[in-house]
Amino acid sequence: MYTFADLEVRISSAEKEMEEIKSENAGKERQINKYDGILLNPDQPKVAFSLGLTNAGRLGPYNTDITLRFSKIFKNYGQAYNPDTGVFTAPVRGAYYFRFTFCEINNAHWMGIHLYHNSKIIMTNYDRSNTYYETMSNGVILELERGDVVYMVLQAPYTVYDDHRNYSTFTGFLLFQL
Amino acid sequence: MYTFADLEVRISSAEKEMEEIKSENAGKERQINKYDGILLNPDQPKVAFSLGLTNAGRLGPYNTDITLRFSKIFKNYGQAYNPDTGVFTAPVRGAYYFRFTFCEINNAHWMGIHLYHNSKIIMTNYDRSNTYYETMSNGVILELERGDVVYMVLQAPYTVYDDHRNYSTFTGFLLFQL
Amino acid sequence: MYTFADLEVRISSAEKEMEEIKSENAGKERQINKYDGILLNPDQPKVAFSLGLTNAGRLGPYNTDITLRFSKIFKNYGQAYNPDTGVFTAPVRGAYYFRFTFCEINNAHWMGIHLYHNSKIIMTNYDRSNTYYETMSNGVILELERGDVVYMVLQAPYTVYDDHRNYSTFTGFLLFQL
């Protein structure tokens, strides 16, 4: 048989254990809340755009380089591309993939474009074929800081062509955040 | 020294606290089970295909437009591309990237293709060069509902060419679910 | 009023319940620790490269096929591309996307390249146009085992051209691990 003193010892011990359990559980609570924050937003930001240049036919030749405003928006997830300016602005720091295709349908016209990252020319492409319906494509991965801009420029005095057939396109998407 | 009544109060209090701990733990249990469901399937579906057109040489010219059945499957993750029909069917709603390259090796032949999303032409590309071994490439991001189809069509009376060298390809992959 | 024996029964019951709670909590602890391992490394490896060929102008013609060493590194996340050899080595098993563009600026030169996976030619592309500033692009998804290599080869006696404008590029990235 337990004595009164035995019971008192056992209760004190039980009370102490409960305090420990409550303290441990508070720690688990914090961990679980942290997971909630991660798991309720498990994905990286959805940033992806895909554009057609114009329905207006030939752009150029101009006397100066101009930023190409791709006016046909297939998709613009994250609204990071601004059709008023032709400029993509990175909403998060990360590695982004960009690719483009340009077409010229007339043998008397040549193509010449730049891909810019902020004020720096990343790549330049020409097509000086003397035949009809020529295309040129290229692609690159860029590391962008939040707020960095990427855009395409038509060189003077070259031309590019597009209509409802979407010959000339510009596409980009976030590969991963950094 | 504790009295008998003191002990009774302390036991009642301990019993009550244990009920609270058990109730809290049941809540944590539900949260943890929810995480299990998420974490055991952390990835988005793996949907990606990459195809070569044919080993048969030139396709076309035909009298009508035909859906191109790319017969060489580099990869077909998710089995969403059907080589019997040439049609890709989206297994989940999402943003998908598609890109293609076509080649014509003979200067007497011209290329003309469409990229379809369901019954709508998304883009059309031509290469009417009079030189040998010409290529054309393009790419686009499409938002597909589950069950939407994407496929490429050779226009009449144009041609495309491929052999074991895999000049002419069609590639697509899921960027993210929506 | 409770008797002494009643209290003894209640304490025994409370002690037993606490043992059960502690055992359950140990199980939750293990689950939470497992989640920590997953959530602290939620991302797949960041593997992505993007390269420009050379600032040296024309490469080739050579008497034998040579592996192209792309010397301009836009990005090399994961350091899986080796600029000393021109070879990309897969750091993890997975599905990878590769794409390239090559340019020749002179109408007297033709392009011819191979894309290799280990010792196997995956695709070959030519451009035998007789006009200036011609480009060719292609892309493919490959399934690579850890340690597999991918590289591009200039065929004899063809040429490719690049300068600071980055006409000729090679880009690849991990789509998903397998």
PDB file of N, CA, C and O in Angstrom, chain A residues 114-144:
ATOM      1  N   HIS A 114      19.178  43.183 -80.782  1.00  0.00           N
ATOM      2  CA  HIS A 114      19.953  43.022 -79.547  1.00  0.00           C
ATOM      3  C   HIS A 114      19.023  42.495 -78.455  1.00  0.00           C
ATOM      4  O   HIS A 114      17.846  42.878 -78.395  1.00  0.00           O
ATOM      5  N   LEU A 115      19.572  41.683 -77.563  1.00  0.00           N
ATOM      6  CA  LEU A 115      18.909  41.355 -76.291  1.00  0.00           C
ATOM      7  C   LEU A 115      19.655  42.086 -75.190  1.00  0.00           C
ATOM      8  O   LEU A 115      20.872  41.886 -75.011  1.00  0.00           O
ATOM      9  N   TYR A 116      18.950  42.934 -74.456  1.00  0.00           N
ATOM     10  CA  TYR A 116      19.552  43.737 -73.390  1.00  0.00           C
ATOM     11  C   TYR A 116      19.212  43.188 -72.004  1.00  0.00           C
ATOM     12  O   TYR A 116      18.078  42.758 -71.760  1.00  0.00           O
ATOM     13  N   HIS A 117      20.200  43.257 -71.107  1.00  0.00           N
ATOM     14  CA  HIS A 117      19.994  43.089 -69.669  1.00  0.00           C
ATOM     15  C   HIS A 117      20.405  44.414 -69.043  1.00  0.00           C
ATOM     16  O   HIS A 117      21.587  44.767 -69.101  1.00  0.00           O
ATOM     17  N   ASN A 118      19.426  45.142 -68.493  1.00  0.00           N
ATOM     18  CA  ASN A 118      19.662  46.525 -68.065  1.00  0.00           C
ATOM     19  C   ASN A 118      20.275  47.297 -69.234  1.00  0.00           C
ATOM     20  O   ASN A 118      19.715  47.286 -70.327  1.00  0.00           O
ATOM     21  N   SER A 119      21.421  47.932 -69.063  1.00  0.00           N
ATOM     22  CA  SER A 119      21.968  48.732 -70.161  1.00  0.00           C
ATOM     23  C   SER A 119      23.009  47.973 -70.975  1.00  0.00           C
ATOM     24  O   SER A 119      23.684  48.551 -71.829  1.00  0.00           O
ATOM     25  N   LYS A 120      23.134  46.653 -70.720  1.00  0.00           N
ATOM     26  CA  LYS A 120      24.180  45.854 -71.360  1.00  0.00           C
ATOM     27  C   LYS A 120      23.600  44.976 -72.465  1.00  0.00           C
ATOM     28  O   LYS A 120      22.595  44.276 -72.252  1.00  0.00           O
ATOM     29  N   ILE A 121      24.240  44.983 -73.621  1.00  0.00           N
ATOM     30  CA  ILE A 121      23.851  44.078 -74.698  1.00  0.00           C
ATOM     31  C   ILE A 121      24.374  42.680 -74.374  1.00  0.00           C
ATOM     32  O   ILE A 121      25.580  42.489 -74.217  1.00  0.00           O
ATOM     33  N   ILE A 122      23.458  41.730 -74.238  1.00  0.00           N
ATOM     34  CA  ILE A 122      23.853  40.350 -73.936  1.00  0.00           C
ATOM     35  C   ILE A 122      24.139  39.591 -75.219  1.00  0.00           C
ATOM     36  O   ILE A 122      25.127  38.869 -75.322  1.00  0.00           O
ATOM     37  N   MET A 123      23.266  39.730 -76.200  1.00  0.00           N
ATOM     38  CA  MET A 123      23.534  39.075 -77.477  1.00  0.00           C
ATOM     39  C   MET A 123      22.910  39.871 -78.615  1.00  0.00           C
ATOM     40  O   MET A 123      21.943  40.611 -78.436  1.00  0.00           O
ATOM     41  N   THR A 124      23.511  39.673 -79.775  1.00  0.00           N
ATOM     42  CA  THR A 124      23.117  40.353 -81.010  1.00  0.00           C
ATOM     43  C   THR A 124      22.939  39.272 -82.059  1.00  0.00           C
ATOM     44  O   THR A 124      23.720  38.328 -82.092  1.00  0.00           O
ATOM     45  N   ASN A 125      21.902  39.405 -82.865  1.00  0.00           N
ATOM     46  CA  ASN A 125      21.729  38.408 -83.929  1.00  0.00           C
ATOM     47  C   ASN A 125      21.333  39.096 -85.227  1.00  0.00           C
ATOM     48  O   ASN A 125      20.531  40.045 -85.226  1.00  0.00           O
ATOM     49  N   TYR A 126      21.914  38.574 -86.302  1.00  0.00           N
ATOM     50  CA  TYR A 126      21.597  39.081 -87.634  1.00  0.00           C
ATOM     51  C   TYR A 126      21.127  37.940 -88.526  1.00  0.00           C
ATOM     52  O   TYR A 126      21.527  36.786 -88.353  1.00  0.00           O
ATOM     53  N   ASP A 127      20.325  38.289 -89.514  1.00  0.00           N
ATOM     54  CA  ASP A 127      20.049  37.386 -90.632  1.00  0.00           C
ATOM     55  C   ASP A 127      20.067  38.241 -91.895  1.00  0.00           C
ATOM     56  O   ASP A 127      19.205  39.093 -92.087  1.00  0.00           O
ATOM     57  N   ARG A 128      21.077  38.031 -92.704  1.00  0.00           N
ATOM     58  CA  ARG A 128      21.227  38.845 -93.913  1.00  0.00           C
ATOM     59  C   ARG A 128      21.047  37.991 -95.163  1.00  0.00           C
ATOM     60  O   ARG A 128      21.742  38.156 -96.165  1.00  0.00           O
ATOM     61  N   SER A 129      20.108  37.063 -95.052  1.00  0.00           N
ATOM     62  CA  SER A 129      19.818  36.207 -96.191  1.00  0.00           C
ATOM     63  C   SER A 129      19.098  37.011 -97.275  1.00  0.00           C
ATOM     64  O   SER A 129      18.375  37.964 -96.991  1.00  0.00           O
ATOM     65  N   ASN A 130      19.318  36.606 -98.520  1.00  0.00           N
ATOM     66  CA  ASN A 130      18.626  37.254 -99.638  1.00  0.00           C
ATOM     67  C   ASN A 130      17.466  36.412-100.129  1.00  0.00           C
ATOM     68  O   ASN A 130      17.074  36.494-101.288  1.00  0.00           O
ATOM     69  N   THR A 131      16.929  35.568 -99.246  1.00  0.00           N
ATOM     70  CA  THR A 131      15.799  34.728 -99.626  1.00  0.00           C
ATOM     71  C   THR A 131      14.586  35.092 -98.780  1.00  0.00           C
ATOM     72  O   THR A 131      14.667  35.886 -97.848  1.00  0.00           O
ATOM     73  N   TYR A 132      13.453  34.479 -99.109  1.00  0.00           N
ATOM     74  CA  TYR A 132      12.186  34.806 -98.459  1.00  0.00           C
ATOM     75  C   TYR A 132      11.971  33.996 -97.179  1.00  0.00           C
ATOM     76  O   TYR A 132      12.437  32.874 -97.073  1.00  0.00           O
ATOM     77  N   TYR A 133      11.208  34.548 -96.270  1.00  0.00           N
ATOM     78  CA  TYR A 133      10.770  33.830 -95.064  1.00  0.00           C
ATOM     79  C   TYR A 133      11.946  33.183 -94.339  1.00  0.00           C
ATOM     80  O   TYR A 133      12.047  31.975 -94.203  1.00  0.00           O
ATOM     81  N   GLU A 134      12.821  34.052 -93.880  1.00  0.00           N
ATOM     82  CA  GLU A 134      13.961  33.613 -93.082  1.00  0.00           C
ATOM     83  C   GLU A 134      13.658  33.834 -91.606  1.00  0.00           C
ATOM     84  O   GLU A 134      12.991  34.810 -91.245  1.00  0.00           O
ATOM     85  N   THR A 135      14.154  32.939 -90.748  1.00  0.00           N
ATOM     86  CA  THR A 135      13.970  33.098 -89.309  1.00  0.00           C
ATOM     87  C   THR A 135      15.303  33.011 -88.599  1.00  0.00           C
ATOM     88  O   THR A 135      16.261  32.431 -89.118  1.00  0.00           O
ATOM     89  N   MET A 136      15.366  33.601 -87.423  1.00  0.00           N
ATOM     90  CA  MET A 136      16.531  33.400 -86.548  1.00  0.00           C
ATOM     91  C   MET A 136      16.034  33.307 -85.113  1.00  0.00           C
ATOM     92  O   MET A 136      15.084  33.984 -84.712  1.00  0.00           O
ATOM     93  N   SER A 137      16.661  32.407 -84.342  1.00  0.00           N
ATOM     94  CA  SER A 137      16.273  32.147 -82.960  1.00  0.00           C
ATOM     95  C   SER A 137      17.528  32.101 -82.099  1.00  0.00           C
ATOM     96  O   SER A 137      18.609  31.771 -82.589  1.00  0.00           O
ATOM     97  N   ASN A 138      17.390  32.442 -80.831  1.00  0.00           N
ATOM     98  CA  ASN A 138      18.473  32.248 -79.892  1.00  0.00           C
ATOM     99  C   ASN A 138      17.886  32.192 -78.489  1.00  0.00           C
ATOM    100  O   ASN A 138      16.699  32.487 -78.294  1.00  0.00           O
ATOM    101  N   GLY A 139      18.700  31.789 -77.513  1.00  0.00           N
ATOM    102  CA  GLY A 139      18.237  31.676 -76.143  1.00  0.00           C
ATOM    103  C   GLY A 139      19.386  31.841 -75.180  1.00  0.00           C
ATOM    104  O   GLY A 139      20.548  31.614 -75.545  1.00  0.00           O
ATOM    105  N   VAL A 140      19.062  32.218 -73.936  1.00  0.00           N
ATOM    106  CA  VAL A 140      20.122  32.435 -72.955  1.00  0.00           C
ATOM    107  C   VAL A 140      19.512  32.386 -71.554  1.00  0.00           C
ATOM    108  O   VAL A 140      18.322  32.673 -71.371  1.00  0.00           O
ATOM    109  N   ILE A 141      20.327  32.000 -70.588  1.00  0.00           N
ATOM    110  CA  ILE A 141      19.954  32.092 -69.172  1.00  0.00           C
ATOM    111  C   ILE A 141      20.654  33.307 -68.575  1.00  0.00           C
ATOM    112  O   ILE A 141      21.876  33.463 -68.729  1.00  0.00           O
ATOM    113  N   LEU A 142      19.900  34.138 -67.897  1.00  0.00           N
ATOM    114  CA  LEU A 142      20.463  35.315 -67.223  1.00  0.00           C
ATOM    115  C   LEU A 142      20.149  35.260 -65.737  1.00  0.00           C
ATOM    116  O   LEU A 142      19.078  34.792 -65.339  1.00  0.00           O
ATOM    117  N   GLU A 143      21.094  35.744 -64.941  1.00  0.00           N
ATOM    118  CA  GLU A 143      20.840  35.903 -63.508  1.00  0.00           C
ATOM    119  C   GLU A 143      20.404  37.335 -63.276  1.00  0.00           C
ATOM    120  O   GLU A 143      21.156  38.271 -63.560  1.00  0.00           O
ATOM    121  N   LEU A 144      19.180  37.504 -62.787  1.00  0.00           N
ATOM    122  CA  LEU A 144      18.618  38.835 -62.604  1.00  0.00           C
ATOM    123  C   LEU A 144      18.420  39.136 -61.128  1.00  0.00           C
ATOM    124  O   LEU A 144      17.937  38.285 -60.371  1.00  0.00           O
TER     125      LEU A 144
END
